Amino acid sequence: MTHKPGIVVTGASGRMGQMLIRTVIDSGQAHLVAALERPGHGWIGRDLGEAMGGAPLGVTVTDDPLEAFARAQAIIDFTVPAASVEFAQLAAQARAVHVIGTTGFTQDQLDQLKPAARHATIIRAGNMSLGVNLLVQLTRRVAAALDEDFDIEIVEAHHNQKVDAPSGTALMLGQAAAEGRGVNLSDVSDRGRDGITGPRQRGHIGFSAIRGGDIVGEHDVMFAAAGERIILRHVATDRAIFARGALKAALWGQGKPPGEYDMADVLGL
Ligand SMILES: NC(=O)C1=CN([C@@H]2O[C@H](COP(=O)(O)OP(=O)(O)OC[C@H]3O[C@@H](n4cnc5c(N)ncnc54)[C@H](O)[C@@H]3O)[C@@H](O)[C@H]2O)C=CC1
Ligand SMILES: O=C(O)C1=N[C@H](C(=O)O)C[C@H](O)C1
């Protein structure tokens, strides 16, 4: 009989948290050993299944990451950057694989993940879907094939509760476009145009963010030149694609040496 890893889902009541819990339970490939929420949250101390509006699951929602992680082989974490940084240290102590889907990190917060990655396997991606990770590869190739006659613009759309912009996915796409061009994204990034901006600067990579309704996540990478445009597009219609990718990462990470990985590693892209 193969061993099924024990998994903790953090941010259990969140849009992704609930999707992840269902995905882990339905998969038959892993055990849900704990569900974590932030201190003071109304779900703490309740049965997870009942809190989600269904039958009891025999898992009590906790706000104690240390105790929960000690029982797990993997943590699947879609929360907020400050919490993910804290969880990285605790997951490293527990030697558990830490799958991070959270977006909106500052560079300083990303740097804080590095010590944890010396002791544990961290798999982090701003988007865990197969489709977006393929789009990242395509974007790098198209950007490498075209010169700066083609202006690169990244347009993303998300639901009205999203708190960070540009999205983690848009930043992944921008990074891939910059790598294809052989430039640093930070040198060419155009964000938040407003007012008298002047003409577009040749070679820049632009970002625009739409927020509205219940949009799950849509990303266009536009290569616009005089007389023609190429648009690479991904449209997510179901958060299950992210949850499936995250579970795949948690399983892939078992037994991998400590370090920082992404979904391209998991998917072999
Ligand atoms: N990488 C990917 O494929 C995807 C990433 N995301 C990202 O995942 C994150 C969460 O997204 P949503 O689920 O839509 O947000 P949400 O706001 O619905 O859920 C976040 C949950 O985290 C909980 N939380 C906050 N601090 C916590 C702490 N210290 N301990 C435990 N729980 C804590 C909140 O109470 C909330 O329930 C965002 O950064 C989003 O951009 C979302 C979808 C896909
Ligand atoms: O917050 C979301 O919802 C999503 N966040 C990720 C991002 O920032 O790109 C992934 C997906 O687009 C949904």
mmCIF file with all atom_site columns, N, CA and C and ligand atoms in Angstrom, residues 10-17 36-39 41 78-80 83 86-87 100-104 125-129 159 162 164 239 242, ligand 1:
data_model
loop_
_atom_site.group_PDB
_atom_site.id
_atom_site.type_symbol
_atom_site.label_atom_id
_atom_site.label_alt_id
_atom_site.label_comp_id
_atom_site.label_asym_id
_atom_site.label_entity_id
_atom_site.label_seq_id
_atom_site.pdbx_PDB_ins_code
_atom_site.Cartn_x
_atom_site.Cartn_y
_atom_site.Cartn_z
_atom_site.occupancy
_atom_site.B_iso_or_equiv
_atom_site.pdbx_formal_charge
_atom_site.auth_seq_id
_atom_site.auth_comp_id
_atom_site.auth_asym_id
_atom_site.auth_atom_id
_atom_site.pdbx_PDB_model_num
ATOM   1   N N   . THR A 1 10  ? -4.193  25.843 4.738   1.00 0.00 ? 10  THR A N   1
ATOM   2   C CA  . THR A 1 10  ? -4.292  27.108 5.469   1.00 0.00 ? 10  THR A CA  1
ATOM   3   C C   . THR A 1 10  ? -5.341  28.003 4.799   1.00 0.00 ? 10  THR A C   1
ATOM   4   N N   . GLY A 1 11  ? -5.820  28.996 5.520   1.00 0.00 ? 11  GLY A N   1
ATOM   5   C CA  . GLY A 1 11  ? -6.852  29.869 4.936   1.00 0.00 ? 11  GLY A CA  1
ATOM   6   C C   . GLY A 1 11  ? -8.091  29.073 4.583   1.00 0.00 ? 11  GLY A C   1
ATOM   7   N N   . ALA A 1 12  ? -8.488  28.164 5.511   1.00 0.00 ? 12  ALA A N   1
ATOM   8   C CA  . ALA A 1 12  ? -9.501  27.142 5.206   1.00 0.00 ? 12  ALA A CA  1
ATOM   9   C C   . ALA A 1 12  ? -10.837 27.710 4.739   1.00 0.00 ? 12  ALA A C   1
ATOM   10  N N   . SER A 1 13  ? -11.219 28.871 5.217   1.00 0.00 ? 13  SER A N   1
ATOM   11  C CA  . SER A 1 13  ? -12.547 29.402 4.860   1.00 0.00 ? 13  SER A CA  1
ATOM   12  C C   . SER A 1 13  ? -12.514 30.221 3.573   1.00 0.00 ? 13  SER A C   1
ATOM   13  N N   . GLY A 1 14  ? -11.326 30.436 3.024   1.00 0.00 ? 14  GLY A N   1
ATOM   14  C CA  . GLY A 1 14  ? -11.186 31.321 1.866   1.00 0.00 ? 14  GLY A CA  1
ATOM   15  C C   . GLY A 1 14  ? -11.719 30.694 0.571   1.00 0.00 ? 14  GLY A C   1
ATOM   16  N N   . ARG A 1 15  ? -11.781 31.512 -0.474  1.00 0.00 ? 15  ARG A N   1
ATOM   17  C CA  . ARG A 1 15  ? -12.227 31.004 -1.788  1.00 0.00 ? 15  ARG A CA  1
ATOM   18  C C   . ARG A 1 15  ? -11.379 29.807 -2.196  1.00 0.00 ? 15  ARG A C   1
ATOM   19  N N   . MET A 1 16  ? -10.055 29.947 -2.106  1.00 0.00 ? 16  MET A N   1
ATOM   20  C CA  . MET A 1 16  ? -9.186  28.835 -2.478  1.00 0.00 ? 16  MET A CA  1
ATOM   21  C C   . MET A 1 16  ? -9.140  27.774 -1.386  1.00 0.00 ? 16  MET A C   1
ATOM   22  N N   . GLY A 1 17  ? -9.166  28.189 -0.128  1.00 0.00 ? 17  GLY A N   1
ATOM   23  C CA  . GLY A 1 17  ? -9.098  27.223 0.969   1.00 0.00 ? 17  GLY A CA  1
ATOM   24  C C   . GLY A 1 17  ? -10.187 26.163 0.838   1.00 0.00 ? 17  GLY A C   1
ATOM   25  N N   . LEU A 1 36  ? -6.434  25.256 8.823   1.00 0.00 ? 36  LEU A N   1
ATOM   26  C CA  . LEU A 1 36  ? -5.979  26.383 9.628   1.00 0.00 ? 36  LEU A CA  1
ATOM   27  C C   . LEU A 1 36  ? -6.700  27.656 9.215   1.00 0.00 ? 36  LEU A C   1
ATOM   28  N N   . GLU A 1 37  ? -7.070  28.462 10.200  1.00 0.00 ? 37  GLU A N   1
ATOM   29  C CA  . GLU A 1 37  ? -7.572  29.815 9.915   1.00 0.00 ? 37  GLU A CA  1
ATOM   30  C C   . GLU A 1 37  ? -6.843  30.803 10.833  1.00 0.00 ? 37  GLU A C   1
ATOM   31  N N   . ARG A 1 38  ? -7.047  32.087 10.544  1.00 0.00 ? 38  ARG A N   1
ATOM   32  C CA  . ARG A 1 38  ? -6.348  33.099 11.347  1.00 0.00 ? 38  ARG A CA  1
ATOM   33  C C   . ARG A 1 38  ? -6.986  33.201 12.730  1.00 0.00 ? 38  ARG A C   1
ATOM   34  N N   . PRO A 1 39  ? -6.184  33.568 13.750  1.00 0.00 ? 39  PRO A N   1
ATOM   35  C CA  . PRO A 1 39  ? -6.731  33.709 15.099  1.00 0.00 ? 39  PRO A CA  1
ATOM   36  C C   . PRO A 1 39  ? -7.925  34.670 15.112  1.00 0.00 ? 39  PRO A C   1
ATOM   37  N N   . HIS A 1 41  ? -10.874 34.036 13.895  1.00 0.00 ? 41  HIS A N   1
ATOM   38  C CA  . HIS A 1 41  ? -11.846 33.719 12.841  1.00 0.00 ? 41  HIS A CA  1
ATOM   39  C C   . HIS A 1 41  ? -12.992 32.870 13.410  1.00 0.00 ? 41  HIS A C   1
ATOM   40  N N   . PHE A 1 78  ? -2.762  29.186 0.572   1.00 0.00 ? 78  PHE A N   1
ATOM   41  C CA  . PHE A 1 78  ? -3.250  30.302 -0.241  1.00 0.00 ? 78  PHE A CA  1
ATOM   42  C C   . PHE A 1 78  ? -3.858  31.299 0.741   1.00 0.00 ? 78  PHE A C   1
ATOM   43  N N   . THR A 1 79  ? -3.038  32.190 1.287   1.00 0.00 ? 79  THR A N   1
ATOM   44  C CA  . THR A 1 79  ? -3.541  33.106 2.315   1.00 0.00 ? 79  THR A CA  1
ATOM   45  C C   . THR A 1 79  ? -3.134  34.539 1.976   1.00 0.00 ? 79  THR A C   1
ATOM   46  N N   . VAL A 1 80  ? -2.291  35.120 2.817   1.00 0.00 ? 80  VAL A N   1
ATOM   47  C CA  . VAL A 1 80  ? -1.777  36.482 2.604   1.00 0.00 ? 80  VAL A CA  1
ATOM   48  C C   . VAL A 1 80  ? -0.261  36.424 2.804   1.00 0.00 ? 80  VAL A C   1
ATOM   49  N N   . ALA A 1 83  ? 1.368   35.958 6.353   1.00 0.00 ? 83  ALA A N   1
ATOM   50  C CA  . ALA A 1 83  ? 1.119   34.627 6.924   1.00 0.00 ? 83  ALA A CA  1
ATOM   51  C C   . ALA A 1 83  ? 1.982   33.583 6.225   1.00 0.00 ? 83  ALA A C   1
ATOM   52  N N   . GLU A 1 86  ? 5.476   33.566 7.572   1.00 0.00 ? 86  GLU A N   1
ATOM   53  C CA  . GLU A 1 86  ? 5.525   32.900 8.891   1.00 0.00 ? 86  GLU A CA  1
ATOM   54  C C   . GLU A 1 86  ? 5.407   31.378 8.728   1.00 0.00 ? 86  GLU A C   1
ATOM   55  N N   . PHE A 1 87  ? 4.493   30.946 7.866   1.00 0.00 ? 87  PHE A N   1
ATOM   56  C CA  . PHE A 1 87  ? 4.278   29.504 7.688   1.00 0.00 ? 87  PHE A CA  1
ATOM   57  C C   . PHE A 1 87  ? 5.514   28.828 7.089   1.00 0.00 ? 87  PHE A C   1
ATOM   58  N N   . ILE A 1 100 ? 3.068   27.207 -1.894  1.00 0.00 ? 100 ILE A N   1
ATOM   59  C CA  . ILE A 1 100 ? 2.596   28.585 -1.677  1.00 0.00 ? 100 ILE A CA  1
ATOM   60  C C   . ILE A 1 100 ? 1.920   29.101 -2.951  1.00 0.00 ? 100 ILE A C   1
ATOM   61  N N   . GLY A 1 101 ? 0.609   29.343 -2.831  1.00 0.00 ? 101 GLY A N   1
ATOM   62  C CA  . GLY A 1 101 ? -0.125  29.950 -3.947  1.00 0.00 ? 101 GLY A CA  1
ATOM   63  C C   . GLY A 1 101 ? -0.379  31.430 -3.730  1.00 0.00 ? 101 GLY A C   1
ATOM   64  N N   . THR A 1 102 ? -0.123  31.885 -2.510  1.00 0.00 ? 102 THR A N   1
ATOM   65  C CA  . THR A 1 102 ? -0.342  33.291 -2.157  1.00 0.00 ? 102 THR A CA  1
ATOM   66  C C   . THR A 1 102 ? 0.392   34.215 -3.131  1.00 0.00 ? 102 THR A C   1
ATOM   67  N N   . THR A 1 103 ? -0.226  35.362 -3.437  1.00 0.00 ? 103 THR A N   1
ATOM   68  C CA  . THR A 1 103 ? 0.415   36.362 -4.307  1.00 0.00 ? 103 THR A CA  1
ATOM   69  C C   . THR A 1 103 ? 0.497   37.693 -3.554  1.00 0.00 ? 103 THR A C   1
ATOM   70  N N   . GLY A 1 104 ? 1.192   38.649 -4.169  1.00 0.00 ? 104 GLY A N   1
ATOM   71  C CA  . GLY A 1 104 ? 1.262   39.990 -3.582  1.00 0.00 ? 104 GLY A CA  1
ATOM   72  C C   . GLY A 1 104 ? 2.455   40.203 -2.669  1.00 0.00 ? 104 GLY A C   1
ATOM   73  N N   . ALA A 1 125 ? 4.136   29.474 -6.800  1.00 0.00 ? 125 ALA A N   1
ATOM   74  C CA  . ALA A 1 125 ? 3.795   29.990 -8.127  1.00 0.00 ? 125 ALA A CA  1
ATOM   75  C C   . ALA A 1 125 ? 2.581   30.901 -7.991  1.00 0.00 ? 125 ALA A C   1
ATOM   76  N N   . GLY A 1 126 ? 2.597   31.995 -8.724  1.00 0.00 ? 126 GLY A N   1
ATOM   77  C CA  . GLY A 1 126 ? 1.466   32.922 -8.727  1.00 0.00 ? 126 GLY A CA  1
ATOM   78  C C   . GLY A 1 126 ? 0.266   32.332 -9.435  1.00 0.00 ? 126 GLY A C   1
ATOM   79  N N   . ASN A 1 127 ? 0.477   31.211 -10.106 1.00 0.00 ? 127 ASN A N   1
ATOM   80  C CA  . ASN A 1 127 ? -0.651  30.516 -10.744 1.00 0.00 ? 127 ASN A CA  1
ATOM   81  C C   . ASN A 1 127 ? -0.269  29.044 -10.865 1.00 0.00 ? 127 ASN A C   1
ATOM   82  N N   . MET A 1 128 ? -1.127  28.169 -10.361 1.00 0.00 ? 128 MET A N   1
ATOM   83  C CA  . MET A 1 128 ? -0.791  26.742 -10.310 1.00 0.00 ? 128 MET A CA  1
ATOM   84  C C   . MET A 1 128 ? -1.474  25.953 -11.422 1.00 0.00 ? 128 MET A C   1
ATOM   85  N N   . SER A 1 129 ? -2.139  26.631 -12.355 1.00 0.00 ? 129 SER A N   1
ATOM   86  C CA  . SER A 1 129 ? -2.836  25.877 -13.403 1.00 0.00 ? 129 SER A CA  1
ATOM   87  C C   . SER A 1 129 ? -1.869  25.468 -14.498 1.00 0.00 ? 129 SER A C   1
ATOM   88  N N   . HIS A 1 159 ? -11.932 39.080 -9.947  1.00 0.00 ? 159 HIS A N   1
ATOM   89  C CA  . HIS A 1 159 ? -13.089 39.410 -9.122  1.00 0.00 ? 159 HIS A CA  1
ATOM   90  C C   . HIS A 1 159 ? -12.830 40.645 -8.254  1.00 0.00 ? 159 HIS A C   1
ATOM   91  N N   . LYS A 1 162 ? -10.295 40.778 -4.987  1.00 0.00 ? 162 LYS A N   1
ATOM   92  C CA  . LYS A 1 162 ? -8.846  40.579 -5.059  1.00 0.00 ? 162 LYS A CA  1
ATOM   93  C C   . LYS A 1 162 ? -8.134  41.816 -4.528  1.00 0.00 ? 162 LYS A C   1
ATOM   94  N N   . ASP A 1 164 ? -4.536  42.345 -4.476  1.00 0.00 ? 164 ASP A N   1
ATOM   95  C CA  . ASP A 1 164 ? -3.218  42.701 -5.014  1.00 0.00 ? 164 ASP A CA  1
ATOM   96  C C   . ASP A 1 164 ? -3.286  42.918 -6.523  1.00 0.00 ? 164 ASP A C   1
ATOM   97  N N   . ARG A 1 239 ? -11.953 27.657 -10.093 1.00 0.00 ? 239 ARG A N   1
ATOM   98  C CA  . ARG A 1 239 ? -10.768 27.642 -9.211  1.00 0.00 ? 239 ARG A CA  1
ATOM   99  C C   . ARG A 1 239 ? -10.215 26.242 -9.003  1.00 0.00 ? 239 ARG A C   1
ATOM   100 N N   . PHE A 1 242 ? -6.605  25.624 -10.087 1.00 0.00 ? 242 PHE A N   1
ATOM   101 C CA  . PHE A 1 242 ? -5.505  26.028 -9.206  1.00 0.00 ? 242 PHE A CA  1
ATOM   102 C C   . PHE A 1 242 ? -5.309  24.981 -8.098  1.00 0.00 ? 242 PHE A C   1
HETATM 103 N N1  . LIG B 2 .   ? -1.285  30.602 -7.223  1.00 0.00 ? 1   LIG B N1  1
HETATM 104 C C1  . LIG B 2 .   ? -2.541  30.385 -7.660  1.00 0.00 ? 1   LIG B C1  1
HETATM 105 O O1  . LIG B 2 .   ? -2.792  29.518 -8.522  1.00 0.00 ? 1   LIG B O1  1
HETATM 106 C C2  . LIG B 2 .   ? -3.653  31.191 -7.061  1.00 0.00 ? 1   LIG B C2  1
HETATM 107 C C3  . LIG B 2 .   ? -3.358  32.103 -6.110  1.00 0.00 ? 1   LIG B C3  1
HETATM 108 N N2  . LIG B 2 .   ? -4.361  32.765 -5.454  1.00 0.00 ? 1   LIG B N2  1
HETATM 109 C C4  . LIG B 2 .   ? -3.938  33.624 -4.353  1.00 0.00 ? 1   LIG B C4  1
HETATM 110 O O2  . LIG B 2 .   ? -4.274  32.973 -3.134  1.00 0.00 ? 1   LIG B O2  1
HETATM 111 C C5  . LIG B 2 .   ? -4.500  33.955 -2.122  1.00 0.00 ? 1   LIG B C5  1
HETATM 112 C C6  . LIG B 2 .   ? -5.853  33.709 -1.457  1.00 0.00 ? 1   LIG B C6  1
HETATM 113 O O3  . LIG B 2 .   ? -6.867  33.918 -2.399  1.00 0.00 ? 1   LIG B O3  1
HETATM 114 P P1  . LIG B 2 .   ? -8.408  33.727 -1.993  1.00 0.00 ? 1   LIG B P1  1
HETATM 115 O O4  . LIG B 2 .   ? -8.638  32.349 -1.492  1.00 0.00 ? 1   LIG B O4  1
HETATM 116 O O5  . LIG B 2 .   ? -9.200  34.236 -3.135  1.00 0.00 ? 1   LIG B O5  1
HETATM 117 O O6  . LIG B 2 .   ? -8.516  34.758 -0.778  1.00 0.00 ? 1   LIG B O6  1
HETATM 118 P P2  . LIG B 2 .   ? -9.511  34.730 0.467   1.00 0.00 ? 1   LIG B P2  1
HETATM 119 O O7  . LIG B 2 .   ? -9.432  36.077 1.078   1.00 0.00 ? 1   LIG B O7  1
HETATM 120 O O8  . LIG B 2 .   ? -10.839 34.181 0.070   1.00 0.00 ? 1   LIG B O8  1
HETATM 121 O O9  . LIG B 2 .   ? -8.832  33.663 1.455   1.00 0.00 ? 1   LIG B O9  1
HETATM 122 C C7  . LIG B 2 .   ? -7.670  33.907 2.211   1.00 0.00 ? 1   LIG B C7  1
HETATM 123 C C8  . LIG B 2 .   ? -7.878  33.201 3.554   1.00 0.00 ? 1   LIG B C8  1
HETATM 124 O O10 . LIG B 2 .   ? -6.666  33.253 4.298   1.00 0.00 ? 1   LIG B O10 1
HETATM 125 C C9  . LIG B 2 .   ? -7.019  33.421 5.645   1.00 0.00 ? 1   LIG B C9  1
HETATM 126 N N3  . LIG B 2 .   ? -5.879  33.902 6.423   1.00 0.00 ? 1   LIG B N3  1
HETATM 127 C C10 . LIG B 2 .   ? -5.352  35.150 6.451   1.00 0.00 ? 1   LIG B C10 1
HETATM 128 N N4  . LIG B 2 .   ? -4.335  35.194 7.344   1.00 0.00 ? 1   LIG B N4  1
HETATM 129 C C11 . LIG B 2 .   ? -4.233  33.954 7.885   1.00 0.00 ? 1   LIG B C11 1
HETATM 130 C C12 . LIG B 2 .   ? -3.402  33.387 8.894   1.00 0.00 ? 1   LIG B C12 1
HETATM 131 N N5  . LIG B 2 .   ? -2.465  34.098 9.528   1.00 0.00 ? 1   LIG B N5  1
HETATM 132 N N6  . LIG B 2 .   ? -3.577  32.084 9.215   1.00 0.00 ? 1   LIG B N6  1
HETATM 133 C C13 . LIG B 2 .   ? -4.504  31.338 8.577   1.00 0.00 ? 1   LIG B C13 1
HETATM 134 N N7  . LIG B 2 .   ? -5.347  31.838 7.620   1.00 0.00 ? 1   LIG B N7  1
HETATM 135 C C14 . LIG B 2 .   ? -5.199  33.128 7.294   1.00 0.00 ? 1   LIG B C14 1
HETATM 136 C C15 . LIG B 2 .   ? -8.177  34.415 5.601   1.00 0.00 ? 1   LIG B C15 1
HETATM 137 O O11 . LIG B 2 .   ? -8.924  34.441 6.804   1.00 0.00 ? 1   LIG B O11 1
HETATM 138 C C16 . LIG B 2 .   ? -8.961  33.867 4.410   1.00 0.00 ? 1   LIG B C16 1
HETATM 139 O O12 . LIG B 2 .   ? -9.901  32.891 4.801   1.00 0.00 ? 1   LIG B O12 1
HETATM 140 C C17 . LIG B 2 .   ? -4.375  35.316 -2.826  1.00 0.00 ? 1   LIG B C17 1
HETATM 141 O O13 . LIG B 2 .   ? -3.070  35.809 -2.636  1.00 0.00 ? 1   LIG B O13 1
HETATM 142 C C18 . LIG B 2 .   ? -4.606  34.961 -4.297  1.00 0.00 ? 1   LIG B C18 1
HETATM 143 O O14 . LIG B 2 .   ? -4.022  35.874 -5.181  1.00 0.00 ? 1   LIG B O14 1
HETATM 144 C C19 . LIG B 2 .   ? -5.672  32.560 -5.745  1.00 0.00 ? 1   LIG B C19 1
HETATM 145 C C20 . LIG B 2 .   ? -6.022  31.678 -6.722  1.00 0.00 ? 1   LIG B C20 1
HETATM 146 C C21 . LIG B 2 .   ? -5.029  30.920 -7.473  1.00 0.00 ? 1   LIG B C21 1
#
